[in-house]
Tab-separated table of C-alpha atoms in Angstrom:
chain	number	residue	atom	x	y	z
A	1	MET	CA	-1.184	-24.148	-19.156
A	2	PRO	CA	-4.937	-24.022	-19.065
A	3	CYS	CA	-6.431	-24.176	-15.471
A	4	GLU	CA	-9.919	-25.128	-14.153
A	5	VAL	CA	-11.505	-23.815	-11.082
A	6	GLU	CA	-14.112	-25.744	-9.034
A	7	PHE	CA	-16.233	-24.588	-6.170
A	8	GLU	CA	-17.894	-27.277	-3.994
A	9	ASP	CA	-20.619	-26.191	-1.586
A	10	VAL	CA	-18.895	-23.231	-0.572
A	11	THR	CA	-20.398	-20.836	2.182
A	12	LYS	CA	-18.997	-17.694	3.792
A	13	ARG	CA	-20.800	-15.400	6.120
A	14	PHE	CA	-18.973	-12.382	7.283
A	15	PRO	CA	-19.098	-11.556	11.172
A	16	GLY	CA	-22.351	-9.480	11.885
A	17	ALA	CA	-23.840	-9.965	8.184
A	18	ALA	CA	-27.441	-10.689	7.975
A	19	ARG	CA	-27.079	-13.230	5.421
A	20	PRO	CA	-24.143	-15.295	3.868
A	21	ALA	CA	-21.916	-13.708	1.247
A	22	LEU	CA	-21.754	-16.926	-0.303
A	23	ASP	CA	-24.622	-19.538	0.090
A	24	HIS	CA	-23.633	-23.089	-0.795
A	25	VAL	CA	-21.967	-22.182	-4.116
A	26	SER	CA	-21.127	-25.070	-6.300
A	27	LEU	CA	-19.912	-24.648	-9.757
A	28	LYS	CA	-17.080	-25.710	-12.207
A	29	VAL	CA	-15.246	-23.426	-14.526
A	30	GLU	CA	-13.497	-25.280	-17.283
A	31	ALA	CA	-9.918	-24.592	-18.329
A	32	GLY	CA	-9.470	-21.723	-20.703
A	33	GLU	CA	-12.994	-20.113	-19.910
A	34	PHE	CA	-13.847	-16.525	-19.631
A	35	VAL	CA	-16.300	-16.353	-17.068
A	36	THR	CA	-17.873	-13.020	-16.113
A	37	VAL	CA	-19.397	-12.888	-12.795
A	38	LEU	CA	-22.521	-10.678	-12.734
A	39	GLY	CA	-24.591	-9.269	-9.870
A	40	THR	CA	-25.571	-6.184	-7.912
A	41	SER	CA	-23.410	-4.820	-5.291
A	42	GLY	CA	-23.163	-7.081	-2.030
A	43	CYS	CA	-24.265	-10.180	-4.006
A	44	GLY	CA	-21.120	-12.084	-3.131
A	45	LYS	CA	-19.346	-11.975	-6.462
A	46	THR	CA	-16.059	-10.256	-5.138
A	47	THR	CA	-16.023	-12.513	-2.217
A	48	MET	CA	-16.335	-15.527	-4.659
A	49	ILE	CA	-13.184	-14.693	-6.430
A	50	LYS	CA	-11.173	-13.814	-3.417
A	51	CYS	CA	-11.876	-17.207	-2.117
A	52	VAL	CA	-9.917	-18.436	-5.046
A	53	ASN	CA	-6.693	-16.601	-4.097
A	54	ARG	CA	-7.478	-16.864	-0.553
A	55	LEU	CA	-7.884	-13.189	0.411
A	56	VAL	CA	-11.142	-14.678	1.816
A	57	GLU	CA	-11.282	-17.886	3.706
A	58	PRO	CA	-14.529	-19.731	3.300
A	59	ASP	CA	-16.533	-21.051	6.196
A	60	SER	CA	-17.021	-24.179	4.547
A	61	GLY	CA	-16.702	-26.017	1.336
A	62	THR	CA	-13.787	-26.796	-1.045
A	63	ILE	CA	-12.308	-24.768	-3.838
A	64	ARG	CA	-9.935	-26.390	-6.091
A	65	VAL	CA	-7.594	-24.848	-8.739
A	66	GLU	CA	-6.233	-27.304	-11.255
A	67	GLY	CA	-7.534	-29.954	-8.862
A	68	GLU	CA	-5.678	-28.990	-5.919
A	69	ASP	CA	-7.397	-27.826	-2.745
A	70	VAL	CA	-6.441	-23.980	-2.272
A	71	SER	CA	-6.660	-24.385	1.413
A	72	ALA	CA	-3.743	-26.760	1.448
A	73	ALA	CA	-1.454	-24.361	-0.452
A	74	ASP	CA	0.701	-21.666	0.825
A	75	PRO	CA	-1.206	-18.506	0.342
A	76	ALA	CA	1.761	-16.405	-0.856
A	77	ARG	CA	2.984	-19.052	-3.506
A	78	LEU	CA	-0.578	-19.581	-4.569
A	79	ARG	CA	-1.210	-15.997	-5.328
A	80	GLN	CA	2.255	-15.789	-7.047
A	81	HIS	CA	0.738	-18.109	-9.686
A	82	ILE	CA	-2.748	-16.336	-9.977
A	83	GLY	CA	-3.009	-13.003	-11.729
A	84	TYR	CA	-5.123	-10.501	-9.630
A	85	VAL	CA	-6.500	-7.065	-11.010
A	86	ILE	CA	-8.761	-4.714	-8.924
A	87	GLN	CA	-10.728	-1.773	-9.695
A	88	LYS	CA	-8.560	0.691	-7.923
A	89	VAL	CA	-5.578	-0.820	-9.540
A	90	GLY	CA	-3.262	-0.442	-6.539
A	91	LEU	CA	-0.170	0.415	-8.523
A	92	PHE	CA	2.929	1.051	-6.134
A	93	PRO	CA	3.220	4.735	-6.350
A	94	HIS	CA	6.859	4.995	-5.454
A	95	MET	CA	7.976	2.419	-8.296
A	96	THR	CA	8.193	2.936	-12.027
A	97	VAL	CA	5.747	1.220	-14.371
A	98	GLY	CA	8.562	-1.259	-15.194
A	99	GLU	CA	9.198	-2.043	-11.547
A	100	ASN	CA	5.605	-2.533	-10.979
A	101	VAL	CA	5.246	-5.056	-13.728
A	102	ALA	CA	8.343	-6.781	-12.480
A	103	THR	CA	6.982	-7.389	-8.940
A	104	VAL	CA	5.992	-10.940	-9.115
A	105	PRO	CA	9.120	-11.934	-11.495
A	106	ARG	CA	11.255	-10.356	-8.916
A	107	VAL	CA	9.560	-12.287	-6.087
A	108	LEU	CA	10.044	-15.528	-8.039
A	109	LYS	CA	13.913	-14.445	-8.420
A	110	TRP	CA	13.904	-14.438	-12.310
A	111	ASP	CA	17.267	-13.104	-13.634
A	112	LYS	CA	17.507	-9.601	-14.595
A	113	GLU	CA	17.530	-10.123	-18.524
A	114	ARG	CA	14.346	-12.373	-18.263
A	115	ILE	CA	12.484	-9.809	-16.292
A	116	GLN	CA	13.531	-7.141	-18.557
A	117	ALA	CA	12.394	-8.920	-21.684
A	118	ARG	CA	9.298	-9.859	-19.995
A	119	VAL	CA	8.315	-6.233	-18.792
A	120	ASP	CA	8.802	-5.105	-22.393
A	121	GLU	CA	6.734	-7.911	-23.919
A	122	LEU	CA	3.921	-7.255	-21.455
A	123	LEU	CA	3.766	-3.335	-21.803
A	124	ALA	CA	3.577	-4.050	-25.695
A	125	LEU	CA	0.888	-6.520	-25.030
A	126	VAL	CA	-1.319	-4.056	-23.180
A	127	ASN	CA	-0.505	-1.312	-25.822
A	128	LEU	CA	1.993	0.823	-23.905
A	129	ASP	CA	5.077	1.607	-25.732
A	130	PRO	CA	7.805	0.210	-23.260
A	131	LYS	CA	10.353	2.807	-24.251
A	132	GLU	CA	8.010	5.533	-23.284
A	133	PHE	CA	6.316	4.198	-20.363
A	134	ALA	CA	8.486	1.571	-18.510
A	135	GLY	CA	10.249	4.656	-16.544
A	136	ARG	CA	7.337	6.592	-15.688
A	137	TYR	CA	5.630	6.706	-12.306
A	138	PRO	CA	2.010	5.685	-11.920
A	139	SER	CA	0.933	9.248	-11.042
A	140	GLN	CA	1.991	10.291	-14.552
A	141	LEU	CA	-0.470	7.966	-16.142
A	142	SER	CA	-4.347	8.240	-17.122
A	143	GLY	CA	-6.708	5.994	-15.503
A	144	GLY	CA	-6.851	3.753	-18.313
A	145	GLN	CA	-3.120	3.663	-18.766
A	146	GLN	CA	-2.746	2.782	-15.193
A	147	GLN	CA	-5.046	-0.129	-15.548
A	148	ARG	CA	-3.083	-1.392	-18.470
A	149	VAL	CA	-0.189	-1.571	-16.192
A	150	GLY	CA	-2.232	-3.311	-13.593
A	151	LEU	CA	-3.307	-5.885	-16.233
A	152	ALA	CA	0.355	-6.279	-17.389
A	153	ARG	CA	1.591	-6.691	-13.817
A	154	ALA	CA	-0.942	-9.419	-13.133
A	155	LEU	CA	-0.004	-11.281	-16.282
A	156	ALA	CA	3.846	-10.926	-15.373
A	157	ALA	CA	4.630	-14.442	-14.384
A	158	ASP	CA	2.325	-15.900	-16.942
A	159	PRO	CA	-0.459	-17.263	-14.507
A	160	SER	CA	-2.802	-19.547	-16.128
A	161	LEU	CA	-5.645	-18.172	-13.986
A	162	LEU	CA	-6.595	-14.464	-13.854
A	163	LEU	CA	-8.991	-12.974	-11.308
A	164	MET	CA	-10.367	-9.526	-12.117
A	165	ASP	CA	-12.414	-7.565	-9.814
A	166	GLU	CA	-14.434	-4.947	-11.649
A	167	PRO	CA	-11.219	-3.945	-13.280
A	168	PHE	CA	-12.822	-1.469	-15.606
A	169	GLY	CA	-15.348	-0.057	-13.342
A	170	ALA	CA	-13.638	3.463	-12.938
A	171	ILE	CA	-12.650	3.823	-16.486
A	172	ASP	CA	-14.376	5.970	-19.092
A	173	ALA	CA	-16.645	4.393	-21.544
A	174	ILE	CA	-14.265	4.853	-24.502
A	175	ASN	CA	-11.130	3.499	-22.873
A	176	ARG	CA	-13.324	0.632	-21.148
A	177	GLU	CA	-14.314	-0.754	-24.764
A	178	ALA	CA	-10.777	-0.652	-25.704
A	179	LEU	CA	-9.505	-2.289	-22.723
A	180	GLN	CA	-12.322	-5.101	-23.040
A	181	ASP	CA	-11.376	-5.685	-26.708
A	182	GLU	CA	-7.711	-5.999	-25.520
A	183	LEU	CA	-8.618	-8.261	-22.892
A	184	LEU	CA	-10.641	-10.421	-25.414
A	185	ARG	CA	-7.684	-10.516	-27.673
A	186	ILE	CA	-5.270	-11.472	-24.894
A	187	HIS	CA	-7.709	-14.112	-23.845
A	188	GLN	CA	-7.816	-15.632	-27.105
A	189	GLY	CA	-4.225	-15.534	-27.691
A	190	SER	CA	-3.463	-17.285	-24.466
A	191	ARG	CA	-6.374	-19.202	-23.481
A	192	LYS	CA	-5.903	-18.328	-19.727
A	193	THR	CA	-8.801	-19.061	-17.474
A	194	ILE	CA	-10.531	-15.894	-16.417
A	195	LEU	CA	-12.759	-14.998	-13.675
A	196	PHE	CA	-14.007	-11.483	-14.293
A	197	VAL	CA	-16.405	-9.619	-11.684
A	198	THR	CA	-18.591	-6.972	-13.000
A	199	HIS	CA	-21.835	-5.266	-12.257
A	200	ASP	CA	-22.382	-4.041	-15.775
A	201	ILE	CA	-24.746	-6.494	-17.673
A	202	ASN	CA	-23.366	-5.442	-21.065
A	203	GLU	CA	-19.843	-5.949	-20.099
A	204	ALA	CA	-20.647	-9.358	-18.683
A	205	LEU	CA	-22.462	-10.447	-21.925
A	206	LYS	CA	-19.765	-8.954	-24.152
A	207	LEU	CA	-16.765	-10.587	-22.571
A	208	GLY	CA	-17.957	-13.938	-20.906
A	209	THR	CA	-17.726	-17.223	-22.827
A	210	ARG	CA	-20.216	-17.901	-19.979
A	211	VAL	CA	-21.675	-15.577	-17.456
A	212	LEU	CA	-22.322	-16.541	-13.949
A	213	VAL	CA	-25.312	-14.463	-12.484
A	214	MET	CA	-25.279	-14.116	-8.648
A	215	ASP	CA	-27.744	-12.782	-6.232
A	216	ALA	CA	-27.883	-13.033	-2.487
A	217	GLY	CA	-24.929	-15.236	-2.339
A	218	ARG	CA	-26.475	-17.720	-4.514
A	219	VAL	CA	-25.894	-18.688	-8.250
A	220	GLN	CA	-28.802	-17.637	-10.428
A	221	GLN	CA	-27.645	-18.839	-13.712
A	222	PHE	CA	-24.496	-19.941	-15.134
A	223	ASP	CA	-24.572	-20.176	-18.845
A	224	THR	CA	-23.542	-18.829	-22.268
A	225	PRO	CA	-24.653	-15.072	-22.974
A	226	LYS	CA	-26.878	-16.585	-25.567
A	227	GLU	CA	-28.883	-18.722	-23.251
A	228	ILE	CA	-28.961	-16.291	-20.582
A	229	CYS	CA	-30.697	-13.763	-23.058
A	230	GLU	CA	-32.937	-16.259	-24.453
A	231	HIS	CA	-33.689	-18.478	-21.473
A	232	PRO	CA	-33.309	-16.394	-18.236
A	233	ALA	CA	-33.606	-18.815	-15.297
A	234	THR	CA	-34.978	-16.729	-12.580
A	235	ASP	CA	-36.810	-13.466	-12.096
A	236	PHE	CA	-33.532	-11.824	-10.862
A	237	VAL	CA	-31.939	-12.687	-14.169
A	238	ARG	CA	-34.914	-11.383	-16.120
A	239	SER	CA	-34.987	-8.058	-14.193
A	240	LEU	CA	-31.025	-7.671	-14.788
A	241	LEU	CA	-31.736	-8.236	-18.541
A	242	ARG	CA	-34.538	-5.585	-18.662
A	243	SER	CA	-32.121	-3.064	-16.776
A	244	GLY	CA	-29.425	-3.490	-19.483
A	245	GLU	CA	-31.859	-3.963	-22.424
A	246	PHE	CA	-31.525	-0.584	-24.070
A	247	ARG	CA	-27.733	-1.358	-24.780
A	248	LEU	CA	-28.182	-5.027	-24.946
A	249	ARG	CA	-28.376	-5.340	-28.658
A	250	SER	CA	-25.140	-3.475	-29.341
A	251	ALA	CA	-23.230	-5.510	-26.711
A	252	TYR	CA	-24.157	-8.926	-27.282
A	253	VAL	CA	-23.506	-10.439	-30.718
A	254	GLU	CA	-22.956	-14.043	-31.233
A	255	PRO	CA	-20.186	-14.799	-33.662
A	256	GLY	CA	-21.607	-15.137	-37.202
A	257	GLU	CA	-25.037	-13.726	-36.222
A	258	GLY	CA	-26.398	-10.548	-37.570
A	259	ILE	CA	-28.813	-8.145	-35.805
B	1	MET	CA	28.488	43.433	19.789
B	2	GLN	CA	32.154	43.932	20.750
B	3	ASN	CA	31.865	41.445	23.540
B	4	VAL	CA	30.211	38.948	20.965
B	5	LEU	CA	33.216	39.305	18.719
B	6	ALA	CA	35.537	39.185	21.511
B	7	TYR	CA	33.877	35.992	22.615
B	8	PHE	CA	34.468	34.428	19.225
B	9	SER	CA	38.022	35.543	18.840
B	10	GLN	CA	38.864	34.138	22.361
B	11	ASN	CA	36.830	31.024	22.717
B	12	GLY	CA	36.235	29.884	18.987
B	13	THR	CA	37.432	26.416	19.581
B	14	GLU	CA	35.429	26.074	22.888
B	15	PHE	CA	32.199	27.211	20.844
B	16	VAL	CA	32.890	24.575	18.032
B	17	GLN	CA	33.138	22.056	20.858
B	18	MET	CA	29.824	23.081	22.379
B	19	VAL	CA	28.103	22.857	19.261
B	20	ALA	CA	29.644	19.456	18.477
B	21	THR	CA	28.450	18.257	21.998
B	22	HIS	CA	25.101	19.663	21.379
B	23	LEU	CA	24.638	17.980	18.117
B	24	TRP	CA	26.176	14.632	19.291
B	25	LEU	CA	23.652	14.517	22.194
B	26	SER	CA	20.806	15.380	20.043
B	27	ALA	CA	21.800	12.801	17.512
B	28	VAL	CA	22.350	9.885	19.929
B	29	ALA	CA	18.929	10.630	21.417
B	30	LEU	CA	17.318	10.939	18.008
B	31	ALA	CA	18.805	7.630	16.896
B	32	LEU	CA	17.855	5.865	20.037
B	33	ALA	CA	14.176	7.180	19.830
B	34	THR	CA	13.926	6.122	16.203
B	35	VAL	CA	15.103	2.539	17.041
B	36	ILE	CA	12.457	2.430	19.743
B	37	ALA	CA	9.511	4.469	18.324
B	38	VAL	CA	9.431	3.140	14.774
B	39	PRO	CA	8.852	-0.595	15.627
B	40	LEU	CA	6.707	0.354	18.288
B	41	GLY	CA	4.669	2.523	15.827
B	42	ILE	CA	4.415	-0.254	13.210
B	43	LEU	CA	3.086	-2.586	15.671
B	44	GLY	CA	0.734	0.062	17.098
B	45	ALA	CA	-0.858	0.409	13.753
B	46	ARG	CA	-1.545	-3.322	13.640
B	47	PHE	CA	-2.587	-3.832	17.113
B	48	ARG	CA	-5.005	-1.308	18.421
B	49	ARG	CA	-4.631	-2.146	22.096
B	50	LEU	CA	-0.895	-1.568	22.091
B	51	ASP	CA	-1.570	1.512	20.362
B	52	SER	CA	-3.663	3.004	23.004
B	53	VAL	CA	-1.398	1.729	25.769
B	54	SER	CA	1.769	3.290	24.285
B	55	GLU	CA	0.054	6.280	23.326
B	56	GLY	CA	-1.152	6.794	27.018
B	57	VAL	CA	2.278	6.164	28.351
B	58	TRP	CA	4.267	8.378	25.995
B	59	GLY	CA	1.708	11.170	26.040
B	60	THR	CA	2.023	11.136	29.758
B	61	LEU	CA	5.915	11.077	29.727
B	62	ARG	CA	5.725	13.871	27.093
B	63	ILE	CA	3.867	16.203	29.410
B	64	ILE	CA	6.577	16.080	32.119
B	65	PRO	CA	8.837	18.984	31.526
B	66	SER	CA	12.366	17.856	30.318
B	67	LEU	CA	13.844	19.968	33.129
B	68	ALA	CA	11.804	17.843	35.764
B	69	LEU	CA	12.769	14.680	33.977
B	70	LEU	CA	16.340	15.603	34.067
B	71	LEU	CA	16.352	16.203	37.920
B	72	VAL	CA	14.110	13.141	38.559
B	73	LEU	CA	16.810	10.904	36.720
B	74	ILE	CA	19.702	12.397	38.890
B	75	PRO	CA	19.231	9.827	41.663
B	76	VAL	CA	18.696	7.000	39.373
B	77	LEU	CA	21.427	7.738	36.510
B	78	GLY	CA	23.594	10.344	38.059
B	79	THR	CA	24.627	13.296	36.195
B	80	GLY	CA	26.390	13.786	32.809
B	81	THR	CA	25.617	12.389	29.371
B	82	LEU	CA	23.565	9.374	30.258
B	83	PRO	CA	20.498	11.013	31.801
B	84	ALA	CA	20.721	13.866	29.234
B	85	VAL	CA	20.478	11.207	26.546
B	86	VAL	CA	17.844	9.386	28.305
B	87	SER	CA	15.599	12.236	28.858
B	88	LEU	CA	15.938	13.500	25.449
B	89	THR	CA	15.084	10.219	23.955
B	90	VAL	CA	11.967	10.144	26.017
B	91	LEU	CA	11.095	13.618	24.594
B	92	ALA	CA	11.781	12.540	20.876
B	93	ILE	CA	9.805	9.152	21.071
B	94	PRO	CA	6.144	10.370	20.984
B	95	PRO	CA	6.327	12.455	17.954
B	96	ILE	CA	7.990	9.588	15.970
B	97	LEU	CA	5.845	7.112	17.443
B	98	ILE	CA	2.358	8.824	16.639
B	99	ASN	CA	3.439	9.675	13.061
B	100	THR	CA	4.801	6.268	12.332
B	101	THR	CA	1.485	4.901	13.572
B	102	THR	CA	-0.427	7.203	11.555
B	103	ALA	CA	1.663	6.529	8.449
B	104	PHE	CA	1.144	2.876	8.673
B	105	LYS	CA	-2.689	3.106	9.295
B	106	THR	CA	-3.359	5.331	6.508
B	107	LEU	CA	-1.345	3.299	3.849
B	108	PRO	CA	-3.382	3.135	0.707
B	109	ALA	CA	-5.658	0.029	0.947
B	110	ASP	CA	-5.933	-0.684	-2.757
B	111	VAL	CA	-2.064	-0.930	-2.970
B	112	LEU	CA	-1.752	-3.318	0.053
B	113	GLU	CA	-4.498	-5.418	-1.464
B	114	ALA	CA	-2.660	-5.542	-4.668
B	115	ALA	CA	0.652	-6.442	-2.919
B	116	GLU	CA	-1.080	-9.341	-0.956
B	117	GLY	CA	-3.038	-10.598	-4.166
B	118	MET	CA	0.197	-10.869	-5.723
B	119	GLY	CA	1.461	-13.135	-3.141
B	120	MET	CA	4.136	-10.610	-1.912
B	121	PRO	CA	5.861	-12.246	1.145
B	122	PRO	CA	5.192	-10.112	4.108
B	123	ALA	CA	8.725	-9.215	5.170
B	124	ARG	CA	9.159	-8.039	1.384
B	125	GLU	CA	5.883	-6.202	1.472
B	126	LEU	CA	7.024	-4.362	4.628
B	127	LEU	CA	10.278	-3.415	3.190
B	128	THR	CA	9.510	-2.677	-0.279
B	129	VAL	CA	6.040	-1.361	-0.105
B	130	LYS	CA	4.975	-0.239	3.284
B	131	LEU	CA	8.107	1.200	4.603
B	132	PRO	CA	8.874	3.502	1.597
B	133	LEU	CA	5.179	4.653	1.443
B	134	ALA	CA	5.040	5.432	5.040
B	135	LEU	CA	8.471	7.187	5.170
B	136	PRO	CA	7.383	10.676	4.446
B	137	VAL	CA	4.750	10.962	7.255
B	138	ALA	CA	6.865	8.971	9.784
B	139	PHE	CA	9.849	11.345	8.973
B	140	ALA	CA	7.679	14.348	9.519
B	141	GLY	CA	7.463	13.197	13.145
B	142	PHE	CA	11.247	12.539	13.099
B	143	ARG	CA	11.599	16.347	12.189
B	144	THR	CA	9.385	17.557	14.838
B	145	ALA	CA	11.362	15.478	17.383
B	146	THR	CA	14.572	16.892	15.986
B	147	SER	CA	13.696	20.398	16.578
B	148	GLU	CA	12.206	19.764	20.007
B	149	VAL	CA	15.480	17.848	21.063
B	150	ILE	CA	17.799	20.335	19.848
B	151	ALA	CA	15.967	23.139	21.707
B	152	SER	CA	15.710	20.844	24.997
B	153	ALA	CA	19.336	19.617	24.669
B	154	MET	CA	20.295	23.089	26.073
B	155	LEU	CA	19.021	21.857	29.485
B	156	ALA	CA	21.632	19.046	29.464
B	157	ALA	CA	24.297	21.441	30.399
B	158	TYR	CA	22.443	21.848	33.640
B	159	ILE	CA	23.365	18.379	34.659
B	160	GLY	CA	26.827	18.627	33.326
B	161	ALA	CA	26.321	17.007	29.741
B	162	GLY	CA	27.759	20.084	28.130
B	163	GLY	CA	26.656	21.652	24.798
B	164	LEU	CA	25.425	25.012	23.999
B	165	GLY	CA	23.651	25.098	27.412
B	166	ASP	CA	26.840	25.618	29.092
B	167	LEU	CA	26.743	29.305	27.499
B	168	ILE	CA	23.303	30.079	28.805
B	169	PHE	CA	23.914	28.809	32.311
B	170	THR	CA	27.326	30.639	32.363
B	171	GLY	CA	25.646	33.579	31.081
B	172	LEU	CA	22.893	33.437	33.743
B	173	GLY	CA	25.612	32.878	36.495
B	174	LEU	CA	27.807	35.812	35.561
B	175	MET	CA	24.810	37.977	34.386
B	176	ARG	CA	26.720	38.138	30.932
B	177	THR	CA	23.912	39.150	28.309
B	178	ASP	CA	26.308	38.690	25.502
B	179	LEU	CA	26.681	34.906	26.272
B	180	LEU	CA	23.025	34.432	26.744
B	181	TRP	CA	22.515	36.061	23.277
B	182	ILE	CA	25.145	33.816	21.570
B	183	GLY	CA	24.025	30.690	23.338
B	184	GLY	CA	20.311	31.351	22.590
B	185	LEU	CA	20.828	32.515	18.861
B	186	SER	CA	23.093	29.537	18.452
B	187	VAL	CA	20.629	27.066	19.417
B	188	ALA	CA	17.845	28.636	17.434
B	189	ALA	CA	20.053	28.703	14.479
B	190	LEU	CA	21.043	25.214	14.762
B	191	SER	CA	17.372	24.267	15.171
B	192	LEU	CA	16.225	25.952	12.033
B	193	ALA	CA	19.244	24.906	9.907
B	194	VAL	CA	18.769	21.253	10.795
B	195	GLY	CA	15.031	21.628	10.346
B	196	ALA	CA	15.465	23.084	6.919
B	197	LEU	CA	17.711	20.255	5.959
B	198	LEU	CA	15.168	17.776	7.129
B	199	SER	CA	12.341	19.510	5.380
B	200	LEU	CA	14.429	19.386	2.130
B	201	ALA	CA	14.907	15.545	2.602
B	202	GLU	CA	11.128	15.203	3.431
B	203	ALA	CA	10.092	16.983	0.239
B	204	ARG	CA	12.453	14.462	-1.768
B	205	MET	CA	10.793	11.540	0.136
B	206	ARG	CA	7.197	12.677	-0.712
B	207	ARG	CA	8.088	12.951	-4.269
B	208	ARG	CA	9.715	9.644	-4.473
B	209	ALA	CA	6.817	7.944	-2.752
B	210	GLY	CA	4.765	9.299	-5.624
B	211	MET	CA	2.463	11.321	-3.363
B	212	VAL	CA	2.865	14.622	-5.394
B	213	ALA	CA	1.040	14.074	-8.654
B	214	ALA	CA	3.098	15.058	-11.750
């Protein structure tokens, strides 16, 4: 089921911080969009997605997922229906890959056969052979494989919304490309709504159906990669584009368009 | 040496009885200490003020020599098993408490964020994630407590609670070096044997908790 996310005048200032992490943010993500949230560190992009699953509570403003105000929802139940992937992955080191992936289905009390089938399906989806990997422990996997498991775990209960916080930031370039391509494939196959935080402009432009550029807690521009490249809205966006320029040509290719 | 052999041939059952009492006293004290110290340690990891208070209290109690504590307890609890168990429990609490707090304070932040972000209910997170991951470090505290308790349980005999201390105090009273040797070495052997078993268990827990990379 596709899922829309809406921010209405959301502000968050952490205690002792000089300026708000989110400064009156209003925006709407349509169902099925793959939105990349781009900005330098400390720009509020992580805070923004953490407000969606209530790991951070905003000071003011409203966030709606599928039209429902998240502040009215039970946090645990809300999170069980929103996939969440973080840069450090956070796999449970004492559980096998299969048990890790089964976490949310187990919380939701699915029956055993259904969980087993789902785990196999998901491992196959992220290109890990279930027979080979389901019984392994996280410490026996490479960084790229661990994040594949992290992605499978986040997708386990088939959430219609996926929040990803620099998920590929610590992964080497070759594996990162592969994971990006797989994520695009998964998005195209499922039409899930994805909010994907990154500080890598090339990644943001490659993955996003729309890119949300943030700086100092404010939205600088929220538009398609093409529009952002051709009509940067602010000096900040222009400087970001310049910083990524030498790789831009290879990263950003509009479908059906040659370079 | 002959005396030692003679002792075992004549007092074999008595010796086994003393070892059993010694282990029983230690086990009860350790069980009580675990029941008190683990929840306190978990709470201490969450609430800093409780942590500093309990660290102060138990730290102070720890400095008091066990023998002194035993004697102090006589007017309150009398003699026999009860005061012995109480003072051994007091002795065992600090290492378990401190290690439990440390274990819970140093749980990997990314793992906890992932658990929370997936909407794992707090009780389930405690039981299936935090406890198993904290176990090896907390258990190391239990191991320290065990060796301290087994060594100190010798003093329990002084207030009539029995155990291998009986041999030592009898040996001291009768000037029988053979009894002192048997008593002292038995306690040392017991402590080492139990310590070795617990170390094995701890190593296994560490492997289970995935702390040793393959």
